[in-house]
Coordinates of C-alpha atoms in Angstrom, one line a residue:
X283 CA 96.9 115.5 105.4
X284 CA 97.6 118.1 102.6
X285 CA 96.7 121.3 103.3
X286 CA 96.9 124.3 101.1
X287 CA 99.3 126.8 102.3
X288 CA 97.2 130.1 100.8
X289 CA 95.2 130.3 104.1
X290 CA 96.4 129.2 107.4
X291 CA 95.0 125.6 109.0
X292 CA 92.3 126.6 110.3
X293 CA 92.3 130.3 108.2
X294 CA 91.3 133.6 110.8
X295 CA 88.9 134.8 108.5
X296 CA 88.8 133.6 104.8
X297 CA 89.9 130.1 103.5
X298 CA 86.8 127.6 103.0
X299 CA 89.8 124.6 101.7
X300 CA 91.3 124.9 105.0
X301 CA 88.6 125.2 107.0
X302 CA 87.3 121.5 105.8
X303 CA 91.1 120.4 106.0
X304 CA 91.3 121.4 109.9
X305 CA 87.8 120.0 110.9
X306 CA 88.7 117.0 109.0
X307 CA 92.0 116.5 111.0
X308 CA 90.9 117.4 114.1
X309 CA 88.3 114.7 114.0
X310 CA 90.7 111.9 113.2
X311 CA 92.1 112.9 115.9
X312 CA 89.5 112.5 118.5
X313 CA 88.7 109.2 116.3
X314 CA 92.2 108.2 117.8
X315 CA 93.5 108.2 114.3
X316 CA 97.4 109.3 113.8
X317 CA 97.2 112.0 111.4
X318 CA 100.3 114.3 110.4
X319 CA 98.6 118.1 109.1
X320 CA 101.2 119.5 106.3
X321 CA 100.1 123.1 106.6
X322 CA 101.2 126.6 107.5
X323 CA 103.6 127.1 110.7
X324 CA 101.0 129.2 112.3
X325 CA 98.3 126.6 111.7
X326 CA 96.7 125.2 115.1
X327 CA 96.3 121.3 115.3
X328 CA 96.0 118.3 117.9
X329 CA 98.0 116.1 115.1
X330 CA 101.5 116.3 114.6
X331 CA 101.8 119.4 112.1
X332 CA 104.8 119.8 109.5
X333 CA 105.8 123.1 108.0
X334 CA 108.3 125.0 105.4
X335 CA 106.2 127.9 105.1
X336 CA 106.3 130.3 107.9
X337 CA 103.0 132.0 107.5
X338 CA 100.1 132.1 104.3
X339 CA 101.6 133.8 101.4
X340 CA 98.1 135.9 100.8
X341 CA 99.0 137.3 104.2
X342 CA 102.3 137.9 103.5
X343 CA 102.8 139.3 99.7
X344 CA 107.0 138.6 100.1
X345 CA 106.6 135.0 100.1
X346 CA 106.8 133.7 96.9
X347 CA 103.5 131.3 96.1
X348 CA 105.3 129.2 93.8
X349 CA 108.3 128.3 96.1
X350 CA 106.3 127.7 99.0
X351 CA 104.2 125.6 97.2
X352 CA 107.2 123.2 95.7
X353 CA 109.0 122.8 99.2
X354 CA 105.3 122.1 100.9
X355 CA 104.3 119.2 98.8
X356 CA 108.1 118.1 98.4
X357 CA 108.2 117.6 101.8
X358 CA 104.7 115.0 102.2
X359 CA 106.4 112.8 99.4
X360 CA 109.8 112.8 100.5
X361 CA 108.1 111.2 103.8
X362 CA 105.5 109.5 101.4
X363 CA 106.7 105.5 102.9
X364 CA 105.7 106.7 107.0
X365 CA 101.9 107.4 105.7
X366 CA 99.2 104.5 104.6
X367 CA 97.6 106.8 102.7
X368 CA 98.1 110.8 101.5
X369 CA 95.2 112.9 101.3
X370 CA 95.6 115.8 99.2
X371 CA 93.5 119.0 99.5
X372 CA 95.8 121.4 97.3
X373 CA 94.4 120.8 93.9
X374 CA 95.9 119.1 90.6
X375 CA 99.8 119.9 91.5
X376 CA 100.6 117.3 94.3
X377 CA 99.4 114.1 92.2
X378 CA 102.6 114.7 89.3
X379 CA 104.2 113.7 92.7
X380 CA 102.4 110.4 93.0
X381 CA 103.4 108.2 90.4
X382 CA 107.1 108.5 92.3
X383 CA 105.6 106.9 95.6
X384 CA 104.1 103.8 96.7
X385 CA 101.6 105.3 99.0
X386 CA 98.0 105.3 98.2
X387 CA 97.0 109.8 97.0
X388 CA 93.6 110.4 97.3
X389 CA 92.4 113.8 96.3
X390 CA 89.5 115.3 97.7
X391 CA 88.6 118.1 94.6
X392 CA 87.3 120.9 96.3
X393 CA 86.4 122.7 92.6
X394 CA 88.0 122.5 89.1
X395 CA 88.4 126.1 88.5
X396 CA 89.0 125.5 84.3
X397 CA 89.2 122.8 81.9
X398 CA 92.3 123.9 81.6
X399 CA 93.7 121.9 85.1
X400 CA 92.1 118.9 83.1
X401 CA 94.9 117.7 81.6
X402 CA 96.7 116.7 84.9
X403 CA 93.5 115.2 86.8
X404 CA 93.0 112.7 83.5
X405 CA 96.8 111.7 83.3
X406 CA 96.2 110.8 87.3
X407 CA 93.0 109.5 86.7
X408 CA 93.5 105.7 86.8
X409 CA 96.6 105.6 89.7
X410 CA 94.9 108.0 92.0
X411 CA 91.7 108.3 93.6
X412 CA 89.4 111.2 93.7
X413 CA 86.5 112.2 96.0
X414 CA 84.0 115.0 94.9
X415 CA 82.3 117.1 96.9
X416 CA 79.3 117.2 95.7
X417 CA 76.9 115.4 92.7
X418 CA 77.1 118.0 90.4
X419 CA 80.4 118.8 90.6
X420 CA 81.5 115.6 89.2
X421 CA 83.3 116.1 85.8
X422 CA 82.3 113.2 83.6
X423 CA 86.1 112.8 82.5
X424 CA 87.4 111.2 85.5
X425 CA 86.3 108.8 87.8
X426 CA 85.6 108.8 91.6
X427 CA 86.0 106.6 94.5
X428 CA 83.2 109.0 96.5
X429 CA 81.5 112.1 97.3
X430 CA 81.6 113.4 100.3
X431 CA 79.4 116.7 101.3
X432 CA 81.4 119.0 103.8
X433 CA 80.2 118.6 107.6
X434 CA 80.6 121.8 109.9
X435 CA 80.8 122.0 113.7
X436 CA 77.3 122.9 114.2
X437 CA 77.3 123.6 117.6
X438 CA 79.6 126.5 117.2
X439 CA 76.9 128.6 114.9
X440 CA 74.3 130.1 117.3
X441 CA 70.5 129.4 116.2
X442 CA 68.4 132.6 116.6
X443 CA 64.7 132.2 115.7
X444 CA 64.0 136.1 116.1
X445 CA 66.1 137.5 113.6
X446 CA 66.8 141.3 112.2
X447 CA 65.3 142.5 108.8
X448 CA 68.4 142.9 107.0
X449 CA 69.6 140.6 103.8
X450 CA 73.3 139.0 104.1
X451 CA 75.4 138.7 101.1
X452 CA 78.3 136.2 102.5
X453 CA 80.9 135.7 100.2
X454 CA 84.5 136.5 98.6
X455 CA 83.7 139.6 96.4
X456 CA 83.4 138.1 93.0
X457 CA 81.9 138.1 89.7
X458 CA 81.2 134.6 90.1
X459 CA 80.0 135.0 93.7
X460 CA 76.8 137.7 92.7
X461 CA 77.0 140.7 95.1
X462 CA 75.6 142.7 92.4
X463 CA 72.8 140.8 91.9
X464 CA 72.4 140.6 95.7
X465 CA 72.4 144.3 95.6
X466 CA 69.4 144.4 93.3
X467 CA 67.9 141.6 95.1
X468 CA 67.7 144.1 98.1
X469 CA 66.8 147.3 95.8
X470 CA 64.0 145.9 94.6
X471 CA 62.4 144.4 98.1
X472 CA 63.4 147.5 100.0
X473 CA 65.3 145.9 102.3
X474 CA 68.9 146.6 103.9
X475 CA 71.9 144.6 102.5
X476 CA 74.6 143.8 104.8
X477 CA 77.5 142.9 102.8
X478 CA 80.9 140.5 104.2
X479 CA 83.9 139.2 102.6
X480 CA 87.0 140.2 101.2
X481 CA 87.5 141.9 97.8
X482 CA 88.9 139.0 95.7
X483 CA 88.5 141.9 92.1
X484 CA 89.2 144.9 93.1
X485 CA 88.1 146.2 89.6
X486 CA 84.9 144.5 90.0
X487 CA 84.0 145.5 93.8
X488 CA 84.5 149.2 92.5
X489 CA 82.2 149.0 89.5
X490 CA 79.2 146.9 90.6
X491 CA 79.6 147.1 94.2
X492 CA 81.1 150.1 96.0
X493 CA 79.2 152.7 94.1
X494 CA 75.6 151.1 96.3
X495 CA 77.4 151.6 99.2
X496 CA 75.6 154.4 101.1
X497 CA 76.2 152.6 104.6
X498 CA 72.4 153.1 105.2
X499 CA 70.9 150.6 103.1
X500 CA 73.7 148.9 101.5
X501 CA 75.9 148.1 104.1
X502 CA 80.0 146.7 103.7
X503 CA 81.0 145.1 106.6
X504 CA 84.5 144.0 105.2
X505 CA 86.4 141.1 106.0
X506 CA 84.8 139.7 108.6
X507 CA 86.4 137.4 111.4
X508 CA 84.4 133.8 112.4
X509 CA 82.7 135.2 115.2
X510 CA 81.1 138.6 113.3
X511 CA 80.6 136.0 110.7
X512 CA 78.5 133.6 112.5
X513 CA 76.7 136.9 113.9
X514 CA 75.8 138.0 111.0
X515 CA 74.8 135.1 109.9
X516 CA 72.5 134.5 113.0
X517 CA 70.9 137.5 112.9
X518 CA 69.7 137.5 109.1
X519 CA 66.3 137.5 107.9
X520 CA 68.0 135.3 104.7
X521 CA 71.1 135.3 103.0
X522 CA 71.6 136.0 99.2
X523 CA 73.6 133.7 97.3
X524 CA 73.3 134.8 93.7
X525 CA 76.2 132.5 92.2
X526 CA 77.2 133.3 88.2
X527 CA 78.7 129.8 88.1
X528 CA 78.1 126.1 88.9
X529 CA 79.4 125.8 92.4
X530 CA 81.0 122.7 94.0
X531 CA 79.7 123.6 97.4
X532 CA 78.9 126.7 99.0
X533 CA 80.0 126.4 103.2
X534 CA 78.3 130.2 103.5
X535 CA 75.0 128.4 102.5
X536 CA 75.2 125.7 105.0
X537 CA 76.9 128.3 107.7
X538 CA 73.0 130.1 107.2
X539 CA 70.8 127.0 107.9
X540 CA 73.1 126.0 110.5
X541 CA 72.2 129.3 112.3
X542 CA 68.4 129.0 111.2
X543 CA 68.9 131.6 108.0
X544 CA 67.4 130.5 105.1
X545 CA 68.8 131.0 102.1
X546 CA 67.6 132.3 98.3
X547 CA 69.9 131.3 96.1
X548 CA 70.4 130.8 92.4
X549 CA 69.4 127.2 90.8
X550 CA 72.7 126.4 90.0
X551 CA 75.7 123.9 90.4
X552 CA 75.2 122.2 94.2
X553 CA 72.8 124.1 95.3
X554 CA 69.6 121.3 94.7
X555 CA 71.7 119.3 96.6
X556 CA 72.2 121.8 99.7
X557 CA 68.7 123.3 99.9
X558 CA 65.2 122.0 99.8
X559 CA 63.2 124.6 98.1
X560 CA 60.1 126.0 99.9
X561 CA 61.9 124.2 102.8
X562 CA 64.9 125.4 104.2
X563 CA 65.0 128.2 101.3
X564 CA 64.4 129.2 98.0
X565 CA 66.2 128.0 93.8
X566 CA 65.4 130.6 91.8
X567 CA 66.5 131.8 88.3
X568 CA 66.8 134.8 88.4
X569 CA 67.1 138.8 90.1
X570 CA 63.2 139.1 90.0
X571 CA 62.4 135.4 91.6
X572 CA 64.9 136.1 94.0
X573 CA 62.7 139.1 94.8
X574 CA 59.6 137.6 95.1
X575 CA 61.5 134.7 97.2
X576 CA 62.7 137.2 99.8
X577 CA 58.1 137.8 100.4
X578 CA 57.8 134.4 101.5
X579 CA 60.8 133.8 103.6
X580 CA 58.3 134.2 106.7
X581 CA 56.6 130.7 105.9
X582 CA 60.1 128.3 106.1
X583 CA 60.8 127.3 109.3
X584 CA 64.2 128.5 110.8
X585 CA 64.0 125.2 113.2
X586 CA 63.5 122.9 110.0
X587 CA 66.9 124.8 108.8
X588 CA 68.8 123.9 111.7
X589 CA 67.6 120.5 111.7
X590 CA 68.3 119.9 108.0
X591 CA 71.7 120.7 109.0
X592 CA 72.3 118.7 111.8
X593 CA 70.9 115.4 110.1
X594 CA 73.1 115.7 107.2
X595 CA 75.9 118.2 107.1
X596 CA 77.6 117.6 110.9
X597 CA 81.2 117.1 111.2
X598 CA 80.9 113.4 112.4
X599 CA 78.9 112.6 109.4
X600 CA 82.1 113.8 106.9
X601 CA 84.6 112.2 109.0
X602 CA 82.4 109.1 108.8
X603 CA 82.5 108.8 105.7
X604 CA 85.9 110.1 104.8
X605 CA 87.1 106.9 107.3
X606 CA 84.8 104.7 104.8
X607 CA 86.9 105.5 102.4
X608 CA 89.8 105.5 103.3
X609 CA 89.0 101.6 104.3
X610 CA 88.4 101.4 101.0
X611 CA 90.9 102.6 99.6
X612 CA 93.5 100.7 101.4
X613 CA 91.7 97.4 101.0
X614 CA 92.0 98.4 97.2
X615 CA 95.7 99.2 97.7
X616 CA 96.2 95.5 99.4
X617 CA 98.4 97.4 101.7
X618 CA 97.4 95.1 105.1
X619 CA 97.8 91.7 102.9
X620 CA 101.2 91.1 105.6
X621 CA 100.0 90.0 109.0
X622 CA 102.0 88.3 111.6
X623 CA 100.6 85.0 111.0
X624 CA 101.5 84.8 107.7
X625 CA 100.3 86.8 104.5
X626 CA 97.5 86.4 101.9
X627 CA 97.5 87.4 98.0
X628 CA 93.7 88.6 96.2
X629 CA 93.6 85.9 93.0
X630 CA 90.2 87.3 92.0
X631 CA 87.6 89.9 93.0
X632 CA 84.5 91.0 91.5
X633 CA 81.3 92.2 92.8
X634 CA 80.2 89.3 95.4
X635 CA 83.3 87.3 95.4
X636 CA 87.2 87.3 96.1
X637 CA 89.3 84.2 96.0
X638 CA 92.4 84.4 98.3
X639 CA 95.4 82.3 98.6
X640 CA 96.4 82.5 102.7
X641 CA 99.7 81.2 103.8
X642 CA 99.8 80.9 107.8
X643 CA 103.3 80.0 109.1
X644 CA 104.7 77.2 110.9
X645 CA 102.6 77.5 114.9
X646 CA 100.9 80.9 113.6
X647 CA 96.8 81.2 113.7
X648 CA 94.3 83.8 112.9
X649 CA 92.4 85.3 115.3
X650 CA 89.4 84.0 116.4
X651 CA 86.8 85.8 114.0
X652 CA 83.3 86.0 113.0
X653 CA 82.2 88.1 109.5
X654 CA 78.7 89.8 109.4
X655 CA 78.6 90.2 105.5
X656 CA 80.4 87.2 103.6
X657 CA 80.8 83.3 104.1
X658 CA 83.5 81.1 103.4
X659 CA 84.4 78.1 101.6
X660 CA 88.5 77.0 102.9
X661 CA 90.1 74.6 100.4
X662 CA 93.5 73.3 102.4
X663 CA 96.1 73.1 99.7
X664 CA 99.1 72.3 101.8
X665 CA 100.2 71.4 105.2
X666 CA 98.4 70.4 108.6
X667 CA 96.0 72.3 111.1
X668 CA 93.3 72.9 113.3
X669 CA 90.3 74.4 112.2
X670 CA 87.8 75.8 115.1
X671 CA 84.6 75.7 113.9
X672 CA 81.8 77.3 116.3
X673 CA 83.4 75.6 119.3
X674 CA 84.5 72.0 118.0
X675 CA 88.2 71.8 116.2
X676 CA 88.9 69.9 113.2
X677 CA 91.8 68.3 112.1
X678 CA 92.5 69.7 108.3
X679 CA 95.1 68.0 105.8
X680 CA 96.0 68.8 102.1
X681 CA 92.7 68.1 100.7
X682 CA 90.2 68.9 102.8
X683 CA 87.7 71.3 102.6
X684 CA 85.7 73.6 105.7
X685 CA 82.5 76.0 105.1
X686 CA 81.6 79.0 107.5
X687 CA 78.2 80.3 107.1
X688 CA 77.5 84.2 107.7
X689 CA 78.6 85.3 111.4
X690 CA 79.6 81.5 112.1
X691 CA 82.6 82.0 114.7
X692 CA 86.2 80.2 113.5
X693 CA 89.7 80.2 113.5
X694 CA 92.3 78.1 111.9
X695 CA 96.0 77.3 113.4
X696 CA 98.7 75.6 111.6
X697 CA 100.4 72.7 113.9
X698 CA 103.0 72.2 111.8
X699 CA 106.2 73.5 111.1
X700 CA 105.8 73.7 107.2
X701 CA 103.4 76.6 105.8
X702 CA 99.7 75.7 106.3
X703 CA 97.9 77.0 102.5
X704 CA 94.8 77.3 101.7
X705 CA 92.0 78.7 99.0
X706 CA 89.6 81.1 100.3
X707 CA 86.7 81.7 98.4
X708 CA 84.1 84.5 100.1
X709 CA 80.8 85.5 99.1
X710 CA 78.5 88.3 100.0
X711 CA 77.3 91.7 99.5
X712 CA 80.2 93.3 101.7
X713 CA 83.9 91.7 101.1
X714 CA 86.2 94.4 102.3
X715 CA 89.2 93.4 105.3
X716 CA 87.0 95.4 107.8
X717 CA 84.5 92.8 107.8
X718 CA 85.8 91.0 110.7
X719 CA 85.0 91.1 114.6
X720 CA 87.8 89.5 116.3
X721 CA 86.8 87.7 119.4
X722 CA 90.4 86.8 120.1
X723 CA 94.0 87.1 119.3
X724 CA 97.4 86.3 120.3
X725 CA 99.2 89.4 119.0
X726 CA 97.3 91.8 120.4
X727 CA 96.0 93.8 117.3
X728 CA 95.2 97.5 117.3
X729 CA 93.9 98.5 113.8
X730 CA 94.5 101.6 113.2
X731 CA 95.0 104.4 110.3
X732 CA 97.6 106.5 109.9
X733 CA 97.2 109.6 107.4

């Protein structure tokens, strides 16, 4: 797991990147998944965490970015071969690194900040595998294996149905990010504006922002650790999220819901795909509907924003369906096609069907196996076994031919001391290597991922 090295894993205060990458991690963990975290040495972890840099260089302004960032990814390839699969959270650098390893690199692309990063994604593009994290942040240039929405730990944001009458603006201090327009927001309803996150444009915060300051109505409450953050959060009447840019994501706006804040926010990027208007909040187009949102915030539920959350933006959900694809990915990859009763090579897949040649050595057997999604026609091309077929056995020679119907129990076992081969043709609307419920086996398999 490739974490960015800008932020600690997880960050004290600001780092939404790291943030996923920990909650991510931590959950493979309790999944009972072996997981190495490549991260900063004062990140905190259950897996097995990897460091060269000492500490997050935005913390500390001597470390130099660049060389911290060439000896951090340096180190996950050089040990590319102990990994099934690399996950990448830092962005377009790591994957000029991947065409030199073996092991599956999935990127998770948590934003493409300019076109001008393009070039490096497309070149990728067909020897990689990306994951978005939302719809609309897809670019139409490249192709992905997934999206999958962040998840956050829920239980950890307190839900306050009685809030205060103040206006939260939640964010890094930013042009793109709309404090100004938050400002006006709260101008023009009358209404106090508490204000959190660090200054990210200094030229910016003191031209649009810091001259409103008057610590009476407009209110800067810096840069805020997690726990005044999830106050504040709790104890808003909404939060502003007036964006100047199509935004991949937005944790802040899930952060709200989660704490039973609903959220006015600007119709843009992901945000259709985070809030249900009149529901759990308001899309609006601009300063003045943003206003007029702010009047009718009494009549959304705060419980229906909390319970929006839960249903689709928990932790177990993302690591869910991060696990789906990395399944995927690795039955993609043919990486499990050696097994220790022999081996098997894909001769043909498209939707609905796969053809497999499978080679079982002399006294080997497969596992006694049922599949919920496919059936199976086995041609025997060479050698001698015994085929159990829901209970009976059945002597198979070069020749012979054995159907199993959906979730018909069976198992074959060469009794000879030649290689047992045979054509497998499987059909059905789910053919991945998962698709099996072993019943029994004589080597005692585990399946497990390592990351």
């Amino acid at each position: 797991m490739l974490s960015p090295i800008a932020w600690s894993t997880p960050p004290k205060k600001y780092g939404p990147w790291e943030s996923i990458v920990s909650l991510l991690t931590e959950g493979l963990i309790k999944r009972g998944i072996d997981v190495t975290l490549f991260a900063t040495a004062d990140s905190h972890t259950a897996a097995k965490l990897h460091a060269v840099c000492p500490k997050p260089y935005e913390e500390d302004k001597d470390i130099i970015a660049k060389v911290y960032e060439c000896l951090h990814i340096s180190e996950v390839f050089e040990r590319a071969n102990e990994f099934d699969i690399i996950h990448n959270h830092f962005d377009y650098l790591p994957l000029t690194y991947s065409a030199l390893v073996d092991t599956p690199v999935m990127t998770t692309i948590h934003g493409i900040s300019s076109r001008k990063i393009l070039p490096v994604y497309k070149k990728y593009n067909d020897k990689t595998f990306y994951v978005s994290i939302s719809d609309a942040c897809r670019c139409h240039e490249l192709d992905y294996i997934a999206t999958v929405r962040h998840g956050i730990e829920i239980e950890s944001f307190h839900f306050n149905d009685k809030p205060q009458d103040y206006l939260l603006f939640l964010s890094r201090l930013h042009k793109d990010k709309g404090a100004r327009e938050a400002i006006e927001v709260a101008k023009k309803t009358g209404r106090k504006l508490r204000i959190a996150g660090f200054i990210a444009d200094q030229a910016y915060f003191e031209k649009e922002v810091q001259p409103h300051i008057d610590n009476e109505q407009i209110i800067y409450e810096g840069h805020v650790n997690p726990e005044r953050k999830k106050e504040l959060l709790s104890n808003a009447y909404a939060l502003l999220h007036m964006i100047n840019y199509d935004e991949p994501f937005g944790l802040g706006v899930v952060e709200a819901m989660a704490s039973g804040t609903p959220v006015i926010a600007m119709n843009r990027g992901s945000m259709p795909e985070l809030i249900s208007d009149g529901e759990t909040g308001f899309l609006v187009n601009s300063v003045d509907e943003a206003a007029d949102a702010v009047q009718k915030v009494a009549s959304i539920s705060r419980k229906k924003c909390r319970e929006n959350v839960e249903k689709r933006f928990s932790v177990d959900r993302m690591v869910d369906d991060y696990i789906k694809v990395y399944e995927t990915i690795l039955e993609k990859c043919k990486r499990e096609s050696e097994r220790p009763w022999g081996h098997y090579e894909v001769l043909l897949q498209k939707p609905g069907c796969k053809v497999k040649t499978i080679t079982i050595l002399p006294q080997g057997e497969i596992s006694l196996q049922r599949h919920a999604h496919r059936n199976e026609h086995w041609y025997i091309v060479k050698g001698k076994g015994i085929v159990t077929k829901s209970g009976s056995e059945i002597r198979v020679l070069a020749g012979d031919s054995v159907d199993f119907p959906v979730n018909e129990v069976h198992r074959v076992k060469n009794i000879d001391n030649e290689n047992l081969v045979f054509i497998e043709i499987a059909r059905g609307d789910y053919l991945g290597e998962d698709d099996i419920e072993r019943l029994e086996d004589k080597y005692g398999r585990v399946e497990q991922i390592c990351i």
